[in-house]
Amino acid sequence: MAASVSDALRAATEWLRASGSRSPRRDAELLLANARGVDRTELFRAPERVLTPVEERRFDGYLVRRQAREPVAYIRGHRAFRSIELEVTPAVLIPRPETETLVDVALEVLAALPGPGAAASGSYEPLALDVGTGSGCIALALAAENPYVRLVATDVSEAAVEVARRNAARLGLGGRVDIRHGDLLDDLPSRERFDLIVSNPPYIPEAEYRALEANVRDYEPRLALHGGDDGLDVYRRLIPGSAGRLRPGGVLAVEVGAGQAAAVRALCAAAGAFRPAQERADLAGTPRVVFARLSTRHAGG
Ligand SMILES: C[S@@+](CC[C@H](N)C(=O)[O-])C[C@H]1O[C@@H](n2cnc3c(N)ncnc32)[C@H](O)[C@@H]1O
């Protein structure tokens, strides 16, 4: 006999729990909503509704993939980040809640730039750069939440660039977010300068990478996660390079892994071009963002 929404959820929750999911009820709800092509809240409006054979087959297929530890966001093909919904594929990192802290810092920096009046009249156009954009989550959230900023977003993965471009187009932000293929700062036109450079680079050290849970290591791109032996490889290139890419008074803001903030602040100091770097903690209290303003002696190389 065909199952109702509540029966299907109950059975799937038990099955996912037994197969090791840490959030079996939530996973079951998200996957069933996707299988039915409805919003999650719709499940609670009509729990007695009977699934069609197509919905049941689709849901079963999703559960088998989830049992093999595939992340829910890849199975669904999309993920919410702040106010926007993003397509995600295995070519891009699934946006993490802690990355919202970097967006918060970036929005504060943008808000302190010459006022909306100047931007609106065209006398000043704030320009930001997102390095390693992945799904485009940071650049697109900034464009969605600050109507004046224009952004360049780069990634060395061509497949990620395609996903980010689709996200920009679907969100109607393609006109203000220019997504390009490139290796960190190396492929930018030589004269391009930014008020703000943001990045959530790959920062997981080798030993931690090997110990990652299967649902991350086996599915999410190594290129998005692995930061070399101590996790700091990309910062070592990006931080000194950023100094010459900032407009006078510009800010570099990067996400860091747990325990990396002091080392990344030291890299900013060693670049010799920034005022003392600051840190911002995420909601769990972990220092998550390091940011530094170009010192007045440096006017963007
Ligand atoms: C941790 S993921 C962050 C993705 C996205 N910004 C986010 O916050 O979800 C790091 C991203 O940097 C990209 N990346 C790695 N090395 C790079 C390089 N040398 N130049 C540009 N992008 C790079 C990866 O492809 C990946 O998309």
Short mmCIF file of C-alpha atoms and ligand atoms in Angstrom, two decimals:
data_model
loop_
_atom_site.label_atom_id
_atom_site.label_comp_id
_atom_site.label_asym_id
_atom_site.label_seq_id
_atom_site.Cartn_x
_atom_site.Cartn_y
_atom_site.Cartn_z
CA MET A 1 0.00 0.00 0.00
CA ALA A 2 1.25 3.49 -0.84
CA ALA A 3 2.61 5.44 2.13
CA SER A 4 1.45 8.80 3.44
CA VAL A 5 3.88 11.67 3.96
CA SER A 6 4.04 11.03 7.72
CA ASP A 7 4.52 7.26 7.30
CA ALA A 8 7.24 7.79 4.71
CA LEU A 9 9.01 10.30 6.95
CA ARG A 10 8.85 8.01 9.96
CA ALA A 11 10.24 5.00 8.08
CA ALA A 12 12.95 7.04 6.32
CA THR A 13 14.03 8.66 9.59
CA GLU A 14 14.52 5.27 11.21
CA TRP A 15 16.38 3.93 8.19
CA LEU A 16 18.70 6.95 8.00
CA ARG A 17 19.32 6.84 11.75
CA ALA A 18 20.29 3.18 11.50
CA SER A 19 22.63 3.99 8.62
CA GLY A 20 24.50 6.60 10.67
CA SER A 21 22.98 9.96 9.72
CA ARG A 22 23.38 12.56 12.48
CA SER A 23 20.25 14.44 11.43
CA PRO A 24 17.96 11.70 10.13
CA ARG A 25 14.62 13.50 10.54
CA ARG A 26 15.85 16.70 8.89
CA ASP A 27 17.49 14.76 6.05
CA ALA A 28 14.29 12.79 5.48
CA GLU A 29 12.18 15.96 5.38
CA LEU A 30 14.49 17.77 2.96
CA LEU A 31 14.72 14.76 0.65
CA LEU A 32 11.00 14.06 0.69
CA ALA A 33 10.24 17.71 -0.05
CA ASN A 34 12.59 17.50 -3.03
CA ALA A 35 11.11 14.19 -4.21
CA ARG A 36 7.68 15.84 -4.18
CA GLY A 37 8.92 19.12 -5.67
CA VAL A 38 7.48 21.11 -2.77
CA ASP A 39 8.68 23.28 0.05
CA ARG A 40 9.54 21.49 3.32
CA THR A 41 6.70 23.30 5.12
CA GLU A 42 4.20 21.74 2.67
CA LEU A 43 4.96 18.34 4.26
CA PHE A 44 3.53 19.53 7.57
CA ARG A 45 0.44 21.06 5.98
CA ALA A 46 -0.79 17.71 4.60
CA PRO A 47 0.95 14.85 6.47
CA GLU A 48 -1.77 12.38 5.48
CA ARG A 49 -1.27 12.95 1.74
CA VAL A 50 -0.38 9.73 -0.06
CA LEU A 51 2.81 9.68 -2.18
CA THR A 52 2.46 8.99 -5.89
CA PRO A 53 4.51 6.07 -7.28
CA VAL A 54 6.88 8.55 -8.96
CA GLU A 55 7.43 10.45 -5.70
CA GLU A 56 8.03 7.18 -3.85
CA ARG A 57 10.57 5.97 -6.40
CA ARG A 58 12.39 9.28 -6.38
CA PHE A 59 12.45 9.37 -2.55
CA ASP A 60 13.80 5.79 -2.37
CA GLY A 61 16.58 6.72 -4.81
CA TYR A 62 17.52 9.73 -2.67
CA LEU A 63 17.59 7.59 0.49
CA VAL A 64 19.96 5.09 -1.10
CA ARG A 65 22.30 7.93 -2.08
CA ARG A 66 22.10 9.41 1.41
CA GLN A 67 22.85 6.03 2.95
CA ALA A 68 26.07 6.04 0.89
CA ARG A 69 26.91 9.33 2.74
CA GLU A 70 26.28 11.66 -0.22
CA PRO A 71 25.55 15.11 1.24
CA VAL A 72 21.90 16.13 1.22
CA ALA A 73 22.72 19.36 -0.64
CA TYR A 74 24.22 17.44 -3.59
CA ILE A 75 21.25 15.09 -3.71
CA ARG A 76 18.83 18.02 -3.71
CA GLY A 77 21.05 20.07 -6.05
CA HIS A 78 20.63 23.27 -4.11
CA ARG A 79 21.36 24.90 -0.77
CA ALA A 80 20.26 28.08 1.02
CA PHE A 81 22.93 30.62 2.03
CA ARG A 82 21.76 33.75 3.84
CA SER A 83 18.92 35.16 1.73
CA ILE A 84 19.75 33.30 -1.49
CA GLU A 85 19.23 29.76 -2.80
CA LEU A 86 22.19 28.36 -4.74
CA GLU A 87 22.61 25.50 -7.15
CA VAL A 88 25.32 23.17 -5.83
CA THR A 89 26.98 20.30 -7.67
CA PRO A 90 29.94 18.12 -6.67
CA ALA A 91 32.14 20.67 -8.48
CA VAL A 92 31.63 23.18 -5.66
CA LEU A 93 31.93 23.27 -1.90
CA ILE A 94 28.57 23.24 -0.14
CA PRO A 95 28.32 26.71 1.45
CA ARG A 96 28.82 26.53 5.22
CA PRO A 97 27.02 28.60 7.88
CA GLU A 98 30.35 29.84 9.31
CA THR A 99 31.10 31.57 5.99
CA GLU A 100 28.28 33.98 6.83
CA THR A 101 30.72 35.60 9.29
CA LEU A 102 32.97 36.57 6.36
CA VAL A 103 29.94 38.03 4.55
CA ASP A 104 29.06 40.03 7.70
CA VAL A 105 32.57 41.53 7.87
CA ALA A 106 32.53 42.26 4.12
CA LEU A 107 29.16 44.02 4.33
CA GLU A 108 30.48 46.22 7.16
CA VAL A 109 33.52 47.17 5.07
CA LEU A 110 31.30 47.97 2.08
CA ALA A 111 28.90 50.02 4.21
CA ALA A 112 31.82 52.25 5.30
CA LEU A 113 32.80 53.11 1.70
CA PRO A 114 31.69 56.44 0.13
CA GLY A 115 27.95 56.56 0.74
CA PRO A 116 25.14 55.17 -1.32
CA GLY A 117 24.64 58.67 -2.76
CA ALA A 118 28.08 58.59 -4.38
CA ALA A 119 27.60 55.06 -5.62
CA ALA A 120 24.10 55.78 -6.91
CA SER A 121 25.20 58.94 -8.75
CA GLY A 122 28.02 56.98 -10.35
CA SER A 123 30.72 59.18 -8.80
CA TYR A 124 32.09 56.18 -6.88
CA GLU A 125 31.67 52.55 -7.78
CA PRO A 126 32.68 50.16 -5.00
CA LEU A 127 34.42 47.12 -6.46
CA ALA A 128 35.09 43.88 -4.57
CA LEU A 129 36.86 40.65 -5.45
CA ASP A 130 35.93 37.15 -4.23
CA VAL A 131 38.82 34.72 -4.72
CA GLY A 132 37.86 31.03 -4.93
CA THR A 133 34.17 31.72 -5.40
CA GLY A 134 32.96 28.10 -5.71
CA SER A 135 29.16 28.23 -5.94
CA GLY A 136 29.45 32.04 -5.89
CA CYS A 137 27.87 32.15 -2.43
CA ILE A 138 29.97 34.99 -0.98
CA ALA A 139 29.98 37.24 -4.04
CA LEU A 140 26.29 36.68 -4.74
CA ALA A 141 25.25 37.21 -1.10
CA LEU A 142 27.21 40.49 -1.09
CA ALA A 143 25.57 41.62 -4.33
CA ALA A 144 22.14 40.60 -3.02
CA GLU A 145 22.61 42.50 0.25
CA ASN A 146 24.47 45.59 -0.97
CA PRO A 147 22.81 47.13 -4.03
CA TYR A 148 25.78 49.33 -4.97
CA VAL A 149 28.78 47.01 -5.02
CA ARG A 150 30.07 45.41 -8.21
CA LEU A 151 32.12 42.26 -7.87
CA VAL A 152 34.64 40.14 -9.67
CA ALA A 153 34.62 36.49 -8.57
CA THR A 154 37.29 34.01 -9.63
CA ASP A 155 37.91 30.31 -9.33
CA VAL A 156 40.61 28.04 -10.72
CA SER A 157 38.02 25.31 -11.30
CA GLU A 158 36.23 25.80 -14.62
CA ALA A 159 33.38 23.57 -13.45
CA ALA A 160 32.90 25.79 -10.38
CA VAL A 161 32.92 28.90 -12.58
CA GLU A 162 30.05 27.42 -14.61
CA VAL A 163 27.99 26.71 -11.49
CA ALA A 164 28.65 30.22 -10.10
CA ARG A 165 27.66 31.80 -13.44
CA ARG A 166 24.40 29.86 -13.49
CA ASN A 167 23.70 30.98 -9.92
CA ALA A 168 24.42 34.61 -10.80
CA ALA A 169 22.12 34.46 -13.83
CA ARG A 170 19.28 32.71 -11.97
CA LEU A 171 19.46 35.25 -9.14
CA GLY A 172 19.45 38.15 -11.62
CA LEU A 173 22.86 39.32 -10.35
CA GLY A 174 24.94 38.59 -13.47
CA GLY A 175 25.08 42.30 -14.33
CA ARG A 176 26.98 43.14 -11.13
CA VAL A 177 28.98 39.96 -10.53
CA ASP A 178 31.60 39.14 -13.14
CA ILE A 179 32.66 35.52 -12.70
CA ARG A 180 36.00 34.56 -14.22
CA HIS A 181 38.27 31.58 -14.46
CA GLY A 182 41.68 32.22 -12.91
CA ASP A 183 44.42 31.20 -10.48
CA LEU A 184 44.11 33.41 -7.38
CA LEU A 185 45.07 36.95 -8.47
CA ASP A 186 47.33 35.95 -11.36
CA ASP A 187 44.88 36.28 -14.23
CA LEU A 188 43.36 39.64 -13.36
CA PRO A 189 44.06 42.59 -15.69
CA SER A 190 47.15 44.36 -14.34
CA ARG A 191 45.38 47.65 -13.61
CA GLU A 192 42.34 46.26 -11.80
CA ARG A 193 42.11 47.39 -8.13
CA PHE A 194 39.52 46.63 -5.45
CA ASP A 195 38.09 48.23 -2.32
CA LEU A 196 37.70 44.82 -0.76
CA ILE A 197 39.16 41.37 -1.39
CA VAL A 198 37.39 38.44 0.26
CA SER A 199 38.27 34.78 0.15
CA ASN A 200 37.32 31.50 1.76
CA PRO A 201 40.28 29.51 0.45
CA PRO A 202 40.95 25.79 0.87
CA TYR A 203 42.51 25.61 4.36
CA ILE A 204 42.34 22.06 5.69
CA PRO A 205 45.78 20.69 6.65
CA GLU A 206 46.86 17.37 5.12
CA ALA A 207 46.47 15.30 8.31
CA GLU A 208 42.97 16.69 9.00
CA TYR A 209 42.00 16.14 5.38
CA ARG A 210 42.83 12.46 5.61
CA ALA A 211 40.71 12.20 8.77
CA LEU A 212 37.66 14.00 7.34
CA GLU A 213 34.29 12.27 7.47
CA ALA A 214 33.45 10.28 4.36
CA ASN A 215 30.53 12.53 3.44
CA VAL A 216 32.94 15.45 3.02
CA ARG A 217 36.13 13.79 1.75
CA ASP A 218 34.49 11.43 -0.73
CA TYR A 219 32.09 13.97 -2.23
CA GLU A 220 33.31 17.57 -1.92
CA PRO A 221 36.15 18.72 -4.21
CA ARG A 222 39.66 18.26 -2.79
CA LEU A 223 40.63 21.50 -4.53
CA ALA A 224 38.10 23.34 -2.36
CA LEU A 225 39.31 21.84 0.91
CA HIS A 226 42.95 20.84 0.93
CA GLY A 227 45.31 23.67 1.92
CA GLY A 228 48.65 21.84 1.90
CA ASP A 229 50.62 20.39 4.81
CA ASP A 230 49.64 23.05 7.36
CA GLY A 231 46.55 24.36 5.52
CA LEU A 232 48.13 27.74 4.82
CA ASP A 233 49.41 27.32 1.24
CA VAL A 234 46.84 29.61 -0.39
CA TYR A 235 47.15 32.33 2.28
CA ARG A 236 50.91 32.42 1.63
CA ARG A 237 50.25 33.42 -1.98
CA LEU A 238 47.06 35.40 -1.58
CA ILE A 239 47.97 37.72 1.30
CA PRO A 240 51.14 39.31 -0.15
CA GLY A 241 49.56 39.43 -3.61
CA SER A 242 46.44 41.21 -2.33
CA ALA A 243 48.35 44.26 -1.13
CA GLY A 244 49.09 45.32 -4.70
CA ARG A 245 45.48 44.73 -5.76
CA LEU A 246 43.75 46.96 -3.23
CA ARG A 247 42.70 50.57 -3.71
CA PRO A 248 44.01 52.99 -1.04
CA GLY A 249 42.47 52.04 2.32
CA GLY A 250 41.18 48.76 0.88
CA VAL A 251 40.56 45.70 3.05
CA LEU A 252 41.49 42.04 2.74
CA ALA A 253 39.17 39.65 4.62
CA VAL A 254 39.70 35.89 4.66
CA GLU A 255 37.99 32.97 6.32
CA VAL A 256 40.31 30.79 8.41
CA GLY A 257 40.10 27.30 9.90
CA ALA A 258 39.91 26.69 13.64
CA GLY A 259 43.29 27.50 15.18
CA GLN A 260 44.68 29.30 12.11
CA ALA A 261 43.82 32.94 12.93
CA ALA A 262 47.13 33.82 14.61
CA ALA A 263 49.19 32.32 11.78
CA VAL A 264 47.12 34.17 9.17
CA ARG A 265 47.43 37.46 11.08
CA ALA A 266 51.19 36.87 11.13
CA LEU A 267 51.16 36.41 7.35
CA CYS A 268 49.36 39.77 7.03
CA ALA A 269 52.00 41.41 9.22
CA ALA A 270 54.80 39.78 7.23
CA ALA A 271 53.38 41.19 3.99
CA GLY A 272 54.41 44.60 5.38
CA ALA A 273 51.53 46.43 3.71
CA PHE A 274 48.64 46.16 6.15
CA ARG A 275 47.60 47.75 9.41
CA PRO A 276 47.45 45.19 12.26
CA ALA A 277 44.99 42.47 11.31
CA GLN A 278 41.81 41.84 13.30
CA GLU A 279 39.75 38.72 13.94
CA ARG A 280 36.03 38.01 14.01
CA ALA A 281 34.56 34.91 15.67
CA ASP A 282 31.74 32.83 14.20
CA LEU A 283 28.54 31.99 16.09
CA ALA A 284 30.31 29.10 17.82
CA GLY A 285 32.93 31.54 19.16
CA THR A 286 35.74 30.25 16.91
CA PRO A 287 37.94 32.97 15.35
CA ARG A 288 36.77 32.58 11.73
CA VAL A 289 37.70 35.73 9.83
CA VAL A 290 40.98 37.64 9.68
CA PHE A 291 40.81 41.07 8.08
CA ALA A 292 43.32 43.83 7.55
CA ARG A 293 43.27 47.29 5.98
CA LEU A 294 45.99 48.45 3.62
CA SER A 295 48.28 50.86 5.46
CA THR A 296 48.41 54.43 4.22
CA ARG A 297 51.95 53.93 2.92
CA HIS A 298 50.60 51.44 0.40
CA ALA A 299 48.25 52.67 -2.25
CA GLY A 300 47.64 49.53 -4.23
CA GLY A 301 50.94 48.91 -5.98
C1 LIG B 1 36.74 26.53 0.52
S1 LIG B 1 36.17 26.63 -1.16
C2 LIG B 1 35.15 28.08 -1.01
C3 LIG B 1 34.07 28.19 -2.02
C4 LIG B 1 33.07 29.32 -1.73
N1 LIG B 1 33.73 30.60 -1.78
C5 LIG B 1 32.44 29.11 -0.38
O1 LIG B 1 32.75 29.88 0.54
O2 LIG B 1 31.63 28.19 -0.23
C6 LIG B 1 37.64 27.20 -1.99
C7 LIG B 1 37.46 27.51 -3.46
O3 LIG B 1 38.73 28.00 -3.93
C8 LIG B 1 38.97 27.46 -5.20
N2 LIG B 1 40.43 27.47 -5.42
C9 LIG B 1 41.37 26.62 -4.94
N3 LIG B 1 42.59 26.98 -5.36
C10 LIG B 1 42.43 28.11 -6.11
C11 LIG B 1 43.32 28.95 -6.83
N4 LIG B 1 44.64 28.72 -6.86
N5 LIG B 1 42.80 30.01 -7.50
C12 LIG B 1 41.46 30.25 -7.48
N6 LIG B 1 40.57 29.48 -6.83
C13 LIG B 1 41.04 28.43 -6.14
C14 LIG B 1 38.36 26.08 -5.18
O4 LIG B 1 38.09 25.61 -6.48
C15 LIG B 1 37.11 26.33 -4.34
O5 LIG B 1 36.03 26.67 -5.15
#
